[in-house]
Amino acid sequence: MTQAHSDAGAGSGSPSLTDLAQAAGLRMEEMDGHQREVGSPDLFERISHFQLADQARAAGLYPFFQPIEVNDGPEAVVDGKRVIMLGSNNYLGLTRHPKVLEAAHDALDRYGPSMTGSRLLNGTSPVHLTLEEELAEFLGMETAIVFSTGYLANLGAVSALIDRHGISVLDRDVHASIYDAAGLALGKYTRFQHNDPEHLDRVLSNLNPEQARLVLIDGAYSMGGDLAPLPELREVCRKHQTRMLVDDAHAIGTVGPTGRGTRSHFGLDEPDDLTIGTFSKTLASVGGFCAGPRKVIEYIRHFSRPMLFTAALPPASAAAALTALRLIDEETWRVQRVQEIGARMRRELDALGFDVANSATPIIPIRVGDEVRTAAFWRDLLDHGVYTNAVIAPAVPRGQAILRTSYIATHSDDQLDRALQIFEEAGRRQGVIS
Ligand SMILES: Cc1ncc(COP(=O)(O)O)c(C=O)c1O
């Protein structure tokens, strides 16, 4: 719970939801996870006041850790019922692709489920090396290094580069893993307003000119589904001789004419200084990477504690990601289809009266605001056959809860039509639209 949002939101429940929330005694501030400041030295005693999760479960409004019994991609089985899956990051629908499954099975047979050690000592297989090579080629970068998750890729790159003389400069809305990366790094961090190059310019102007800095942004924002204004941000960075790391976790495979991410969307020839990506979204697996100039990646490889001191990504996961990466180019219809679906759903949800913020990707948030209303909307949709993600603080600022919806290239038009009808009915019932 380290994301530094503290803005208090207004939040206005409809009468029935307010009643329900009050009856259940839901106190959203408990999600901040603070311990009691005074009291027993017993740590467990200090956190014993946290009851929100139990209360939300009792009210039937708990939207988290929901077991998914079967996951076919565009549909899943939840609570024994088949639902349309609008709550995954499987954007190109590759998790069940026969070639991906076959590659993972083959690597499992060859290497077993784990390399039982870190990349440094005994965890590097030929699959890791091929994956690094092909990721770099795909992105037009010199080289890449594979981490065990995308979270660790951010932690590893930033903590290796920002020593106590450096400073991380974050867009306010970057993913929590970048906040955590800035926290792990020995240098300080500061922030600029979301997607605001002028504010970034002012922030950089105020820094000590001798201090090494790294600007950290997401290419596509995981909750808002909006894109960073990459050309303008690059220009500001250049002016201040400042390097920029772009976390393109959600843009790879979904953004740009061939799915090569934010840079290609804006037609920029020059690669990012550093690109972070994950395999847990379009690439149908688990793991992450950092791509960049050979010298810099070589440095990260040897000084990144989240690379050196954790077990390597299993080769089966690497093989699945490698095959998914190749499929982006082999089956180009997937990128086109997911972009078409994103455009259609944005248009139609907006026409129904939902507030879809500034989404420009297959991630489409529906702004609700009040946390309890968001949970009730989530529950209503699930009860009627649509699985989505309820997102509350600390993933978004308090009082700015959203329902996050995301789309898959293999969703059929019929599934999307049905989902829209269910959205409209549940949206009216829960007072999200009038
Ligand atoms: C923008 C962004 N960066 C990094 C990550 C972390 O990726 P992983 O799931 O591979 O740890 C995520 C995942 O939610 C993300 O959305």
PDB file of C-alpha atoms in Angstrom, residues 192-385:
ATOM      1  CA  PHE A 192       4.950  15.713 -11.731  1.00  0.00           C
ATOM      2  CA  GLN A 193       1.290  16.098 -12.687  1.00  0.00           C
ATOM      3  CA  HIS A 194      -0.118  13.283 -14.765  1.00  0.00           C
ATOM      4  CA  ASN A 195       0.709  13.604 -18.487  1.00  0.00           C
ATOM      5  CA  ASP A 196       1.785  17.225 -18.025  1.00  0.00           C
ATOM      6  CA  PRO A 197       5.021  18.062 -19.935  1.00  0.00           C
ATOM      7  CA  GLU A 198       4.972  21.685 -18.753  1.00  0.00           C
ATOM      8  CA  HIS A 199       4.902  20.625 -15.147  1.00  0.00           C
ATOM      9  CA  LEU A 200       7.681  18.110 -15.807  1.00  0.00           C
ATOM     10  CA  ASP A 201       9.703  20.962 -17.303  1.00  0.00           C
ATOM     11  CA  ARG A 202       9.232  23.018 -14.130  1.00  0.00           C
ATOM     12  CA  VAL A 203      10.086  20.089 -11.857  1.00  0.00           C
ATOM     13  CA  LEU A 204      13.276  19.321 -13.801  1.00  0.00           C
ATOM     14  CA  SER A 205      14.240  23.011 -13.882  1.00  0.00           C
ATOM     15  CA  ASN A 206      14.130  23.080 -10.088  1.00  0.00           C
ATOM     16  CA  LEU A 207      16.448  20.121  -9.595  1.00  0.00           C
ATOM     17  CA  ASN A 208      20.126  20.438  -8.859  1.00  0.00           C
ATOM     18  CA  PRO A 209      21.653  20.412 -12.379  1.00  0.00           C
ATOM     19  CA  GLU A 210      24.388  18.051 -11.228  1.00  0.00           C
ATOM     20  CA  GLN A 211      21.983  15.464  -9.884  1.00  0.00           C
ATOM     21  CA  ALA A 212      21.462  12.363 -12.066  1.00  0.00           C
ATOM     22  CA  ARG A 213      17.758  11.885 -12.742  1.00  0.00           C
ATOM     23  CA  LEU A 214      15.459   9.402 -14.392  1.00  0.00           C
ATOM     24  CA  VAL A 215      11.924  10.276 -15.491  1.00  0.00           C
ATOM     25  CA  LEU A 216       9.502   7.380 -15.028  1.00  0.00           C
ATOM     26  CA  ILE A 217       6.245   7.092 -16.906  1.00  0.00           C
ATOM     27  CA  ASP A 218       3.792   4.452 -18.096  1.00  0.00           C
ATOM     28  CA  GLY A 219       3.253   4.363 -21.867  1.00  0.00           C
ATOM     29  CA  ALA A 220      -0.387   3.280 -21.429  1.00  0.00           C
ATOM     30  CA  TYR A 221      -1.831   3.823 -17.960  1.00  0.00           C
ATOM     31  CA  SER A 222      -3.098   0.640 -16.375  1.00  0.00           C
ATOM     32  CA  MET A 223      -6.197   2.117 -14.752  1.00  0.00           C
ATOM     33  CA  GLY A 224      -7.070   5.110 -16.959  1.00  0.00           C
ATOM     34  CA  GLY A 225      -6.238   3.368 -20.247  1.00  0.00           C
ATOM     35  CA  ASP A 226      -4.837   6.697 -21.483  1.00  0.00           C
ATOM     36  CA  LEU A 227      -1.532   7.179 -23.315  1.00  0.00           C
ATOM     37  CA  ALA A 228       1.428   9.309 -22.248  1.00  0.00           C
ATOM     38  CA  PRO A 229       2.163  12.294 -24.546  1.00  0.00           C
ATOM     39  CA  LEU A 230       5.482  10.688 -25.387  1.00  0.00           C
ATOM     40  CA  PRO A 231       6.809  13.170 -27.994  1.00  0.00           C
ATOM     41  CA  GLU A 232       6.317  16.166 -25.686  1.00  0.00           C
ATOM     42  CA  LEU A 233       7.718  14.388 -22.626  1.00  0.00           C
ATOM     43  CA  ARG A 234      10.758  13.304 -24.631  1.00  0.00           C
ATOM     44  CA  GLU A 235      11.390  16.864 -25.737  1.00  0.00           C
ATOM     45  CA  VAL A 236      11.336  18.116 -22.153  1.00  0.00           C
ATOM     46  CA  CYS A 237      13.694  15.334 -21.077  1.00  0.00           C
ATOM     47  CA  ARG A 238      16.088  16.143 -23.902  1.00  0.00           C
ATOM     48  CA  LYS A 239      16.111  19.810 -22.952  1.00  0.00           C
ATOM     49  CA  HIS A 240      17.216  18.825 -19.439  1.00  0.00           C
ATOM     50  CA  GLN A 241      19.646  16.042 -20.505  1.00  0.00           C
ATOM     51  CA  THR A 242      17.435  13.630 -18.636  1.00  0.00           C
ATOM     52  CA  ARG A 243      16.843   9.967 -19.430  1.00  0.00           C
ATOM     53  CA  MET A 244      13.344   8.483 -19.416  1.00  0.00           C
ATOM     54  CA  LEU A 245      12.083   4.995 -18.628  1.00  0.00           C
ATOM     55  CA  VAL A 246       8.768   4.019 -20.229  1.00  0.00           C
ATOM     56  CA  ASP A 247       6.775   1.211 -18.640  1.00  0.00           C
ATOM     57  CA  ASP A 248       4.928  -0.100 -21.703  1.00  0.00           C
ATOM     58  CA  ALA A 249       3.398  -3.082 -19.899  1.00  0.00           C
ATOM     59  CA  HIS A 250      -0.103  -2.445 -21.260  1.00  0.00           C
ATOM     60  CA  ALA A 251       0.895  -0.975 -24.628  1.00  0.00           C
ATOM     61  CA  ILE A 252       2.933  -3.854 -26.023  1.00  0.00           C
ATOM     62  CA  GLY A 253       0.601  -5.834 -28.269  1.00  0.00           C
ATOM     63  CA  THR A 254      -2.235  -3.316 -28.010  1.00  0.00           C
ATOM     64  CA  VAL A 255      -0.866   0.067 -29.100  1.00  0.00           C
ATOM     65  CA  GLY A 256       0.715   1.086 -32.413  1.00  0.00           C
ATOM     66  CA  PRO A 257      -0.064  -0.333 -35.863  1.00  0.00           C
ATOM     67  CA  THR A 258       1.854  -3.579 -35.190  1.00  0.00           C
ATOM     68  CA  GLY A 259       1.516  -3.667 -31.406  1.00  0.00           C
ATOM     69  CA  ARG A 260       4.975  -2.304 -30.711  1.00  0.00           C
ATOM     70  CA  GLY A 261       3.749   0.071 -28.069  1.00  0.00           C
ATOM     71  CA  THR A 262       3.544   3.755 -27.312  1.00  0.00           C
ATOM     72  CA  ARG A 263       6.576   4.864 -29.299  1.00  0.00           C
ATOM     73  CA  SER A 264       5.226   3.287 -32.487  1.00  0.00           C
ATOM     74  CA  HIS A 265       1.780   4.809 -31.869  1.00  0.00           C
ATOM     75  CA  PHE A 266       3.387   8.262 -32.060  1.00  0.00           C
ATOM     76  CA  GLY A 267       5.583   7.292 -35.031  1.00  0.00           C
ATOM     77  CA  LEU A 268       8.809   7.982 -33.134  1.00  0.00           C
ATOM     78  CA  ASP A 269      11.814   6.366 -34.808  1.00  0.00           C
ATOM     79  CA  GLU A 270      14.233   6.700 -31.965  1.00  0.00           C
ATOM     80  CA  PRO A 271      13.820   4.057 -29.245  1.00  0.00           C
ATOM     81  CA  ASP A 272      13.024   4.924 -25.625  1.00  0.00           C
ATOM     82  CA  ASP A 273      16.039   5.297 -23.355  1.00  0.00           C
ATOM     83  CA  LEU A 274      14.678   2.325 -21.411  1.00  0.00           C
ATOM     84  CA  THR A 275      11.528   0.277 -21.930  1.00  0.00           C
ATOM     85  CA  ILE A 276       9.971  -1.923 -19.256  1.00  0.00           C
ATOM     86  CA  GLY A 277       7.497  -4.618 -20.165  1.00  0.00           C
ATOM     87  CA  THR A 278       5.741  -7.572 -18.659  1.00  0.00           C
ATOM     88  CA  PHE A 279       4.738 -11.021 -19.882  1.00  0.00           C
ATOM     89  CA  SER A 280       1.648 -11.070 -17.659  1.00  0.00           C
ATOM     90  CA  LYS A 281      -0.552  -9.216 -20.119  1.00  0.00           C
ATOM     91  CA  THR A 282      -0.429  -9.565 -23.915  1.00  0.00           C
ATOM     92  CA  LEU A 283       2.401 -12.104 -23.673  1.00  0.00           C
ATOM     93  CA  ALA A 284       0.190 -14.685 -21.954  1.00  0.00           C
ATOM     94  CA  SER A 285       2.641 -15.648 -19.239  1.00  0.00           C
ATOM     95  CA  VAL A 286       4.451 -14.301 -16.170  1.00  0.00           C
ATOM     96  CA  GLY A 287       7.725 -12.365 -16.104  1.00  0.00           C
ATOM     97  CA  GLY A 288       9.068  -8.992 -17.151  1.00  0.00           C
ATOM     98  CA  PHE A 289      11.928  -7.262 -18.909  1.00  0.00           C
ATOM     99  CA  CYS A 290      13.935  -4.107 -19.294  1.00  0.00           C
ATOM    100  CA  ALA A 291      15.256  -3.147 -22.747  1.00  0.00           C
ATOM    101  CA  GLY A 292      17.820  -0.480 -23.565  1.00  0.00           C
ATOM    102  CA  PRO A 293      21.411   0.244 -24.624  1.00  0.00           C
ATOM    103  CA  ARG A 294      23.845  -2.644 -24.163  1.00  0.00           C
ATOM    104  CA  LYS A 295      26.071  -0.865 -21.620  1.00  0.00           C
ATOM    105  CA  VAL A 296      23.146   0.179 -19.440  1.00  0.00           C
ATOM    106  CA  ILE A 297      21.533  -3.251 -19.464  1.00  0.00           C
ATOM    107  CA  GLU A 298      24.904  -4.816 -18.658  1.00  0.00           C
ATOM    108  CA  TYR A 299      25.119  -2.531 -15.630  1.00  0.00           C
ATOM    109  CA  ILE A 300      21.576  -3.402 -14.503  1.00  0.00           C
ATOM    110  CA  ARG A 301      22.358  -7.112 -14.989  1.00  0.00           C
ATOM    111  CA  HIS A 302      25.181  -6.933 -12.454  1.00  0.00           C
ATOM    112  CA  PHE A 303      23.873  -4.398  -9.935  1.00  0.00           C
ATOM    113  CA  SER A 304      20.175  -5.113  -9.748  1.00  0.00           C
ATOM    114  CA  ARG A 305      19.309  -6.856  -6.500  1.00  0.00           C
ATOM    115  CA  PRO A 306      15.852  -7.971  -7.796  1.00  0.00           C
ATOM    116  CA  MET A 307      17.796  -9.767 -10.541  1.00  0.00           C
ATOM    117  CA  LEU A 308      20.543 -11.259  -8.376  1.00  0.00           C
ATOM    118  CA  PHE A 309      18.640 -12.323  -5.292  1.00  0.00           C
ATOM    119  CA  THR A 310      15.504 -14.019  -6.532  1.00  0.00           C
ATOM    120  CA  ALA A 311      14.814 -17.193  -8.492  1.00  0.00           C
ATOM    121  CA  ALA A 312      14.799 -17.045 -12.286  1.00  0.00           C
ATOM    122  CA  LEU A 313      11.630 -17.003 -14.320  1.00  0.00           C
ATOM    123  CA  PRO A 314      10.776 -20.679 -15.054  1.00  0.00           C
ATOM    124  CA  PRO A 315      11.728 -21.622 -18.641  1.00  0.00           C
ATOM    125  CA  ALA A 316       8.139 -22.753 -19.318  1.00  0.00           C
ATOM    126  CA  SER A 317       6.962 -19.194 -18.626  1.00  0.00           C
ATOM    127  CA  ALA A 318       9.761 -17.779 -20.788  1.00  0.00           C
ATOM    128  CA  ALA A 319       8.848 -20.162 -23.626  1.00  0.00           C
ATOM    129  CA  ALA A 320       5.176 -19.148 -23.443  1.00  0.00           C
ATOM    130  CA  ALA A 321       6.125 -15.452 -23.595  1.00  0.00           C
ATOM    131  CA  LEU A 322       8.519 -16.028 -26.505  1.00  0.00           C
ATOM    132  CA  THR A 323       5.849 -17.830 -28.506  1.00  0.00           C
ATOM    133  CA  ALA A 324       3.271 -15.146 -27.731  1.00  0.00           C
ATOM    134  CA  LEU A 325       5.742 -12.472 -28.851  1.00  0.00           C
ATOM    135  CA  ARG A 326       6.207 -14.234 -32.200  1.00  0.00           C
ATOM    136  CA  LEU A 327       2.427 -14.591 -32.577  1.00  0.00           C
ATOM    137  CA  ILE A 328       1.979 -10.804 -32.474  1.00  0.00           C
ATOM    138  CA  ASP A 329       3.654 -10.679 -35.907  1.00  0.00           C
ATOM    139  CA  GLU A 330       2.374 -14.035 -37.176  1.00  0.00           C
ATOM    140  CA  GLU A 331      -1.299 -13.274 -36.487  1.00  0.00           C
ATOM    141  CA  THR A 332      -1.518  -9.542 -37.093  1.00  0.00           C
ATOM    142  CA  TRP A 333      -5.328  -9.569 -37.065  1.00  0.00           C
ATOM    143  CA  ARG A 334      -5.210  -9.798 -33.263  1.00  0.00           C
ATOM    144  CA  VAL A 335      -3.710  -6.314 -32.779  1.00  0.00           C
ATOM    145  CA  GLN A 336      -6.173  -4.813 -35.249  1.00  0.00           C
ATOM    146  CA  ARG A 337      -9.138  -6.583 -33.688  1.00  0.00           C
ATOM    147  CA  VAL A 338      -8.358  -5.557 -30.099  1.00  0.00           C
ATOM    148  CA  GLN A 339      -7.943  -1.948 -31.238  1.00  0.00           C
ATOM    149  CA  GLU A 340     -11.278  -2.063 -33.087  1.00  0.00           C
ATOM    150  CA  ILE A 341     -12.983  -3.554 -30.028  1.00  0.00           C
ATOM    151  CA  GLY A 342     -11.486  -0.866 -27.790  1.00  0.00           C
ATOM    152  CA  ALA A 343     -12.745   1.895 -30.097  1.00  0.00           C
ATOM    153  CA  ARG A 344     -16.217   0.366 -30.316  1.00  0.00           C
ATOM    154  CA  MET A 345     -16.617  -0.176 -26.569  1.00  0.00           C
ATOM    155  CA  ARG A 346     -15.396   3.340 -25.735  1.00  0.00           C
ATOM    156  CA  ARG A 347     -17.918   4.765 -28.191  1.00  0.00           C
ATOM    157  CA  GLU A 348     -20.828   2.641 -26.997  1.00  0.00           C
ATOM    158  CA  LEU A 349     -20.183   2.933 -23.266  1.00  0.00           C
ATOM    159  CA  ASP A 350     -19.876   6.695 -23.696  1.00  0.00           C
ATOM    160  CA  ALA A 351     -23.157   6.774 -25.659  1.00  0.00           C
ATOM    161  CA  LEU A 352     -24.874   4.938 -22.792  1.00  0.00           C
ATOM    162  CA  GLY A 353     -23.778   7.753 -20.470  1.00  0.00           C
ATOM    163  CA  PHE A 354     -20.821   6.102 -18.738  1.00  0.00           C
ATOM    164  CA  ASP A 355     -17.775   8.261 -18.003  1.00  0.00           C
ATOM    165  CA  VAL A 356     -14.888   6.442 -19.700  1.00  0.00           C
ATOM    166  CA  ALA A 357     -12.270   9.111 -18.861  1.00  0.00           C
ATOM    167  CA  ASN A 358      -9.490   9.507 -21.441  1.00  0.00           C
ATOM    168  CA  SER A 359      -9.102   5.901 -22.477  1.00  0.00           C
ATOM    169  CA  ALA A 360      -7.306   5.348 -25.789  1.00  0.00           C
ATOM    170  CA  THR A 361      -6.580   1.623 -25.401  1.00  0.00           C
ATOM    171  CA  PRO A 362      -8.478  -1.625 -24.773  1.00  0.00           C
ATOM    172  CA  ILE A 363      -8.447  -0.651 -21.082  1.00  0.00           C
ATOM    173  CA  ILE A 364     -11.666   1.269 -20.514  1.00  0.00           C
ATOM    174  CA  PRO A 365     -12.384   2.562 -17.017  1.00  0.00           C
ATOM    175  CA  ILE A 366     -15.886   3.487 -15.952  1.00  0.00           C
ATOM    176  CA  ARG A 367     -15.635   6.267 -13.411  1.00  0.00           C
ATOM    177  CA  VAL A 368     -17.955   5.717 -10.472  1.00  0.00           C
ATOM    178  CA  GLY A 369     -16.307   7.582  -7.579  1.00  0.00           C
ATOM    179  CA  ASP A 370     -17.886   6.074  -4.509  1.00  0.00           C
ATOM    180  CA  GLU A 371     -16.259   2.805  -3.453  1.00  0.00           C
ATOM    181  CA  VAL A 372     -19.396   1.081  -2.216  1.00  0.00           C
ATOM    182  CA  ARG A 373     -21.334   1.940  -5.336  1.00  0.00           C
ATOM    183  CA  THR A 374     -18.432   0.593  -7.390  1.00  0.00           C
ATOM    184  CA  ALA A 375     -18.480  -2.687  -5.475  1.00  0.00           C
ATOM    185  CA  ALA A 376     -22.256  -2.941  -5.882  1.00  0.00           C
ATOM    186  CA  PHE A 377     -21.982  -2.264  -9.630  1.00  0.00           C
ATOM    187  CA  TRP A 378     -19.261  -4.931  -9.882  1.00  0.00           C
ATOM    188  CA  ARG A 379     -21.458  -7.446  -8.017  1.00  0.00           C
ATOM    189  CA  ASP A 380     -24.516  -6.639 -10.130  1.00  0.00           C
ATOM    190  CA  LEU A 381     -22.553  -7.137 -13.356  1.00  0.00           C
ATOM    191  CA  LEU A 382     -21.109 -10.420 -12.114  1.00  0.00           C
ATOM    192  CA  ASP A 383     -24.523 -11.687 -11.039  1.00  0.00           C
ATOM    193  CA  HIS A 384     -25.745 -10.967 -14.581  1.00  0.00           C
ATOM    194  CA  GLY A 385     -22.805 -12.581 -16.364  1.00  0.00           C
TER     195      GLY A 385
END
